[in-house]
Coordinates of C-alpha atoms in Angstrom, one line a residue:
Chain A
M13 CA 2.7 5.0 -1.3
R14 CA 3.5 2.9 -4.1
I15 CA 3.2 -0.6 -5.4
S16 CA 6.1 -1.2 -7.7
Q17 CA 6.0 -1.4 -11.4
G18 CA 7.3 -5.5 -10.5
V19 CA 3.6 -6.3 -9.7
E20 CA 2.2 -5.0 -13.2
W21 CA 4.9 -7.2 -14.9
G22 CA 4.8 -10.0 -13.1
L23 CA 1.0 -10.7 -13.0
H24 CA 1.0 -9.9 -17.2
C25 CA 4.0 -12.2 -17.9
C26 CA 2.1 -15.0 -15.4
L27 CA -1.3 -14.3 -17.8
T28 CA 0.8 -14.4 -20.9
L29 CA 2.2 -17.7 -19.2
A30 CA -1.2 -19.0 -18.7
W31 CA -2.3 -18.4 -22.1
A32 CA 0.4 -19.3 -24.0
D33 CA 0.1 -22.6 -22.2
N34 CA 3.9 -23.3 -23.1
P35 CA 4.7 -26.8 -23.2
E36 CA 7.9 -25.3 -23.9
P37 CA 9.9 -22.8 -21.3
L38 CA 9.9 -19.2 -22.3
P39 CA 13.1 -17.6 -21.7
T40 CA 13.1 -13.5 -20.2
A41 CA 14.3 -11.8 -23.5
K42 CA 11.5 -12.9 -25.1
L43 CA 8.8 -11.8 -22.3
A44 CA 10.6 -8.4 -21.8
A45 CA 10.6 -8.3 -25.7
R46 CA 6.7 -8.9 -25.5
F47 CA 6.4 -5.7 -23.2
D48 CA 9.2 -3.7 -24.1
L49 CA 10.7 -4.2 -20.1
P50 CA 14.4 -4.3 -19.7
S51 CA 15.2 -8.1 -19.3
A52 CA 17.2 -8.3 -16.2
Y53 CA 14.9 -6.2 -14.0
L54 CA 12.3 -8.4 -15.5
N55 CA 14.7 -11.2 -14.4
K56 CA 14.8 -10.3 -11.1
R57 CA 11.1 -10.8 -10.8
L58 CA 10.6 -13.6 -12.6
Q59 CA 12.9 -15.2 -10.3
A60 CA 11.1 -13.8 -7.2
L61 CA 8.0 -15.3 -8.8
M62 CA 10.2 -18.7 -9.2
R63 CA 11.4 -18.5 -5.7
A64 CA 7.6 -18.2 -4.1
G65 CA 6.4 -21.6 -6.2
I66 CA 4.6 -19.7 -9.1
L67 CA 6.7 -20.4 -11.6
T68 CA 9.1 -22.7 -12.3
S69 CA 12.3 -22.2 -14.3
T70 CA 14.8 -24.4 -16.8
S71 CA 18.7 -23.7 -17.2
G72 CA 20.1 -24.0 -20.5
S73 CA 20.1 -22.6 -24.0
R74 CA 16.4 -23.8 -24.6
G75 CA 15.6 -22.6 -21.0
G76 CA 13.0 -20.6 -19.1
F77 CA 9.7 -20.1 -17.4
R78 CA 6.7 -21.7 -17.0
L79 CA 3.7 -21.6 -14.5
A80 CA 4.3 -23.7 -11.5
R81 CA 0.8 -24.4 -11.3
S82 CA -3.0 -24.2 -12.5
P83 CA -3.9 -20.5 -12.5
V84 CA -6.8 -21.0 -11.0
D85 CA -4.2 -22.2 -7.8
I86 CA -2.4 -18.8 -8.4
T87 CA -3.8 -16.0 -6.2
L88 CA -3.0 -11.9 -7.1
W89 CA -1.6 -11.9 -3.1
D90 CA 0.7 -14.8 -4.1
V91 CA 2.4 -12.7 -7.2
V92 CA 2.1 -9.6 -4.9
A93 CA 3.9 -11.0 -1.6
A94 CA 6.6 -12.7 -3.9
I95 CA 7.4 -9.2 -5.6
E96 CA 6.8 -6.3 -2.9
G97 CA 7.9 -9.0 0.6
E98 CA 5.1 -10.0 3.1
E99 CA 5.8 -7.1 5.5
T100 CA 3.2 -4.7 6.0
A101 CA 3.2 -1.5 4.6
F102 CA 2.4 0.4 7.6
R103 CA 5.7 -0.4 9.5
C104 CA 5.3 0.6 13.4
T105 CA 8.0 2.6 15.1
E106 CA 6.6 2.4 18.5
I107 CA 6.8 6.1 18.8
R108 CA 4.6 6.1 22.0
Q109 CA 7.4 4.5 23.8
R110 CA 9.3 8.1 23.3
A111 CA 5.5 9.5 24.8
G112 CA 6.0 7.6 28.3
A113 CA 4.1 4.6 27.3
S114 CA 4.7 1.5 30.0
P115 CA 6.7 -1.1 28.7
D116 CA 3.7 -3.5 29.8
E117 CA 1.3 -1.3 27.2
C118 CA 3.9 -1.8 24.5
R119 CA 3.9 -5.3 25.0
H120 CA 0.5 -5.5 22.9
P121 CA 0.6 -3.2 19.4
C122 CA -0.8 0.2 19.7
S123 CA -4.6 0.9 18.7
V124 CA -2.7 3.4 15.7
A125 CA -0.7 0.1 14.3
L126 CA -3.8 -2.1 15.3
A127 CA -6.3 -0.5 13.2
M128 CA -3.7 0.1 10.3
Y129 CA -3.2 -3.6 10.3
T130 CA -6.7 -4.1 10.0
A131 CA -7.1 -2.0 6.6
E132 CA -4.4 -3.8 5.0
A133 CA -5.9 -7.2 6.0
A134 CA -8.6 -6.5 3.9
W135 CA -6.6 -5.4 0.7
R136 CA -4.6 -8.8 1.6
E137 CA -8.1 -10.7 1.9
A138 CA -9.1 -9.3 -1.3
L139 CA -6.1 -9.9 -3.6
S140 CA -6.3 -13.2 -2.1
K141 CA -9.7 -13.8 -3.4
Q142 CA -8.9 -13.0 -7.0
T143 CA -7.2 -15.9 -8.7
L144 CA -5.1 -15.6 -12.2
A145 CA -7.9 -17.6 -13.8
D146 CA -9.9 -14.7 -12.5
L147 CA -8.4 -12.2 -14.3
M148 CA -8.2 -14.7 -17.9
N149 CA -12.1 -14.4 -17.3
A150 CA -11.9 -10.8 -17.3
S151 CA -10.0 -10.2 -20.4
P152 CA -11.3 -9.3 -23.6
E153 CA -11.7 -12.1 -26.1
A154 CA -8.4 -10.6 -28.0
A155 CA -5.7 -11.0 -25.3
P156 CA -5.5 -15.0 -25.3
T157 CA -5.8 -15.1 -29.4
R158 CA -3.0 -12.3 -28.8
A159 CA -1.1 -14.4 -27.1
R160 CA -1.2 -17.3 -28.3
R161 CA 0.0 -15.9 -31.7
W162 CA 2.6 -14.5 -29.9
F163 CA 3.8 -17.6 -28.7
E164 CA 3.6 -19.6 -31.9
L165 CA 5.7 -16.9 -33.5
N166 CA 8.0 -16.7 -30.8
R167 CA 8.5 -20.4 -29.6
R168 CA 11.9 -21.8 -30.9
Chain B
M11 CA 5.4 -1.4 -0.5
R12 CA 5.8 1.0 2.6
I13 CA 3.2 3.8 4.2
S14 CA 5.3 6.9 5.0
Q15 CA 6.6 7.2 8.8
G16 CA 4.4 10.6 7.8
V17 CA 1.2 8.5 8.5
E18 CA 2.2 7.1 12.1
W19 CA 3.4 10.8 13.2
G20 CA -0.1 12.2 11.8
L21 CA -2.4 9.6 13.7
H22 CA -0.7 9.7 17.0
C23 CA -0.2 13.2 16.6
C24 CA -4.2 13.6 16.0
L25 CA -4.7 11.5 19.3
T26 CA -2.8 13.5 21.4
L27 CA -4.5 16.8 20.3
A28 CA -7.8 15.0 20.7
W29 CA -7.1 13.9 24.1
A30 CA -5.8 17.0 25.1
D31 CA -8.8 19.0 23.8
N32 CA -7.2 21.7 23.7
P33 CA -8.5 25.2 23.8
E34 CA -5.1 26.4 23.0
P35 CA -3.8 25.9 20.0
L36 CA -0.3 23.8 20.3
P37 CA 3.0 24.6 18.0
T38 CA 4.8 21.8 16.3
A39 CA 8.1 22.0 18.4
K40 CA 5.6 20.6 21.1
L41 CA 4.5 18.0 19.7
A42 CA 7.8 16.9 18.0
A43 CA 9.2 17.1 21.4
R44 CA 6.7 14.7 22.5
F45 CA 7.3 12.3 20.2
D46 CA 11.0 12.9 19.5
L47 CA 10.4 13.6 16.0
P48 CA 12.5 16.7 13.9
S49 CA 10.6 19.4 13.8
A50 CA 10.2 20.7 10.3
Y51 CA 9.5 16.8 8.9
L52 CA 6.9 17.0 11.2
N53 CA 5.4 20.5 10.3
K54 CA 5.0 19.5 6.5
R55 CA 2.8 16.6 8.1
L56 CA 0.6 18.7 10.0
Q57 CA 0.6 21.4 7.2
A58 CA -0.9 18.5 5.2
L59 CA -3.6 17.4 7.7
M60 CA -4.5 21.3 7.9
R61 CA -5.0 21.5 3.9
A62 CA -7.1 18.7 4.3
G63 CA -9.6 20.2 6.9
I64 CA -8.2 17.7 9.8
L65 CA -6.3 20.4 11.8
T66 CA -6.8 24.2 12.3
S67 CA -3.7 26.2 12.7
T68 CA -3.1 29.7 14.4
S69 CA 0.1 31.6 13.5
G70 CA 2.0 34.0 15.3
S71 CA 4.1 33.9 18.7
R72 CA 1.1 31.9 20.2
G73 CA -0.3 30.1 17.6
G74 CA 0.0 26.0 16.6
F75 CA -2.3 23.4 15.7
R76 CA -5.8 22.5 16.7
L77 CA -8.3 19.3 15.8
A78 CA -10.3 21.1 13.3
R79 CA -13.5 18.8 13.5
S80 CA -14.8 16.2 16.3
P81 CA -13.1 12.6 16.6
V82 CA -15.6 10.9 15.6
D83 CA -15.6 12.8 12.1
I84 CA -11.9 11.7 11.2
T85 CA -11.3 8.9 9.8
L86 CA -7.8 6.9 9.3
W87 CA -8.4 7.3 5.3
D88 CA -8.8 11.3 5.9
V89 CA -5.7 11.0 7.7
V90 CA -3.9 8.6 5.0
A91 CA -5.1 10.8 2.1
A92 CA -3.8 13.7 3.8
I93 CA -0.2 12.6 3.9
E94 CA 0.4 9.6 1.4
G95 CA -1.9 11.6 -1.1
E96 CA -5.0 10.2 -2.8
E97 CA -3.3 8.4 -5.7
T98 CA -3.6 4.6 -5.9
A99 CA -0.8 2.4 -4.6
F100 CA -0.7 0.5 -8.0
R101 CA -0.2 2.3 -11.1
C102 CA -0.9 1.1 -14.2
T103 CA 1.9 1.8 -17.1
E104 CA -0.4 -0.1 -19.8
I105 CA 2.0 -2.6 -20.6
R106 CA -0.5 -4.1 -22.5
Q107 CA -0.4 -1.7 -25.6
R108 CA 3.5 -2.9 -26.5
A109 CA 2.1 -6.1 -26.6
G110 CA -0.6 -5.2 -28.9
A111 CA -3.5 -4.1 -27.5
S112 CA -5.7 -2.3 -29.5
P113 CA -6.7 1.5 -28.6
D114 CA -10.5 0.4 -28.5
E115 CA -9.2 -2.5 -25.8
C116 CA -7.3 0.3 -23.9
R117 CA -10.4 2.7 -23.5
H118 CA -10.9 0.8 -20.6
P119 CA -9.0 -0.5 -17.6
C120 CA -7.3 -4.2 -18.1
S121 CA -8.0 -7.0 -15.8
V122 CA -5.1 -6.3 -14.0
A123 CA -5.4 -2.9 -13.0
L124 CA -9.0 -3.4 -11.9
A125 CA -8.3 -6.3 -9.7
M126 CA -5.9 -4.4 -7.9
Y127 CA -7.7 -1.2 -7.8
T128 CA -10.6 -3.6 -6.3
A129 CA -7.8 -4.9 -3.6
E130 CA -7.2 -1.1 -2.8
A131 CA -10.9 -0.2 -2.6
A132 CA -11.2 -2.5 0.3
W133 CA -8.0 -1.5 2.0
R134 CA -9.7 2.7 1.6
E135 CA -13.1 0.9 2.9
A136 CA -11.6 -0.5 5.9
L137 CA -9.9 2.8 7.0
S138 CA -12.9 4.5 6.2
K139 CA -14.9 2.7 8.8
Q140 CA -12.4 3.9 11.4
T141 CA -12.5 7.1 13.1
L142 CA -9.9 8.6 15.4
A143 CA -12.7 8.0 18.3
D144 CA -12.4 4.3 17.6
L145 CA -8.7 4.9 18.6
M146 CA -9.0 6.9 21.2
N147 CA -11.6 4.2 22.5
A148 CA -9.0 1.1 21.6
S149 CA -6.2 2.7 23.7
P150 CA -5.3 1.8 26.8
E151 CA -6.6 3.7 30.2
A152 CA -3.2 5.3 31.0
A153 CA -2.8 6.5 27.6
P154 CA -5.1 9.6 27.7
T155 CA -4.2 10.4 31.2
R156 CA -0.8 10.4 30.1
A157 CA -1.5 13.4 27.1
R158 CA -3.4 15.6 29.2
R159 CA -0.8 15.6 31.9
W160 CA 1.5 16.4 29.3
F161 CA -0.9 18.7 27.8
E162 CA -1.3 20.6 31.3
L163 CA 2.7 20.7 31.9
N164 CA 3.3 21.7 28.2
R165 CA 0.3 24.8 27.8
R166 CA 1.7 28.3 27.7

């Protein structure tokens, strides 16, 4: 089981945007250059964050991304769900049916699927309790200073 | 993010072995036939469960698998870790280093990685709290009866 790299990219880009507190939108190319990431792939992740209402985007030559809401209102689950999707990591394929479970039994999830979903709910809850603001507070002091300096050097 | 189908297979096979409470080992081919699964792929998962000390295996013409310990002593995390591996689902690639984080800062995990690991610990803990015995108790009454009847029909 592996969480895609896009989640790491997305969270670090959101942190940069939060620290930059940018009045002007930041284009994908600038964010990609900051973290040495492939711009086209990163753009897909940023578009996903935009569709989920975490970022806003402006098109055009001075276009780019900004946070759509305050860092206290963006949870880690918001970002993970936007990039990985909301489908459960455990996907029940109902193999009990091949072992003779009746249609009546199969109206409810089996004990295996229920237990796996319960554990996954604990993970989602833990992600939902942590916000982008918490990540900012837990970062070393040098991180926001560095992000703001970078933003000043890269604004148009 | 997706948990491999092998976890579903492994848990259902462990349940079958627990219900059969088999004095004779059950070969992979019988378990594969019960759930209509590809025998070679299933065998790899059962071997992984054996290496993790969840199953014991006997080789030879009357060989096969049994549970290595009581269902109360097998947690869902044991099975998931045996099949998926113990590596974290979130893999930090340290992209902060490309954005200028100092070697001194990077001696500790960044706030993004720590938050993701914290959430994953909640998932692992929830899996560790549930045992194979709990799955047995949460299954419909017909399930153990069906497994035992199947075992009687399939013993050698």
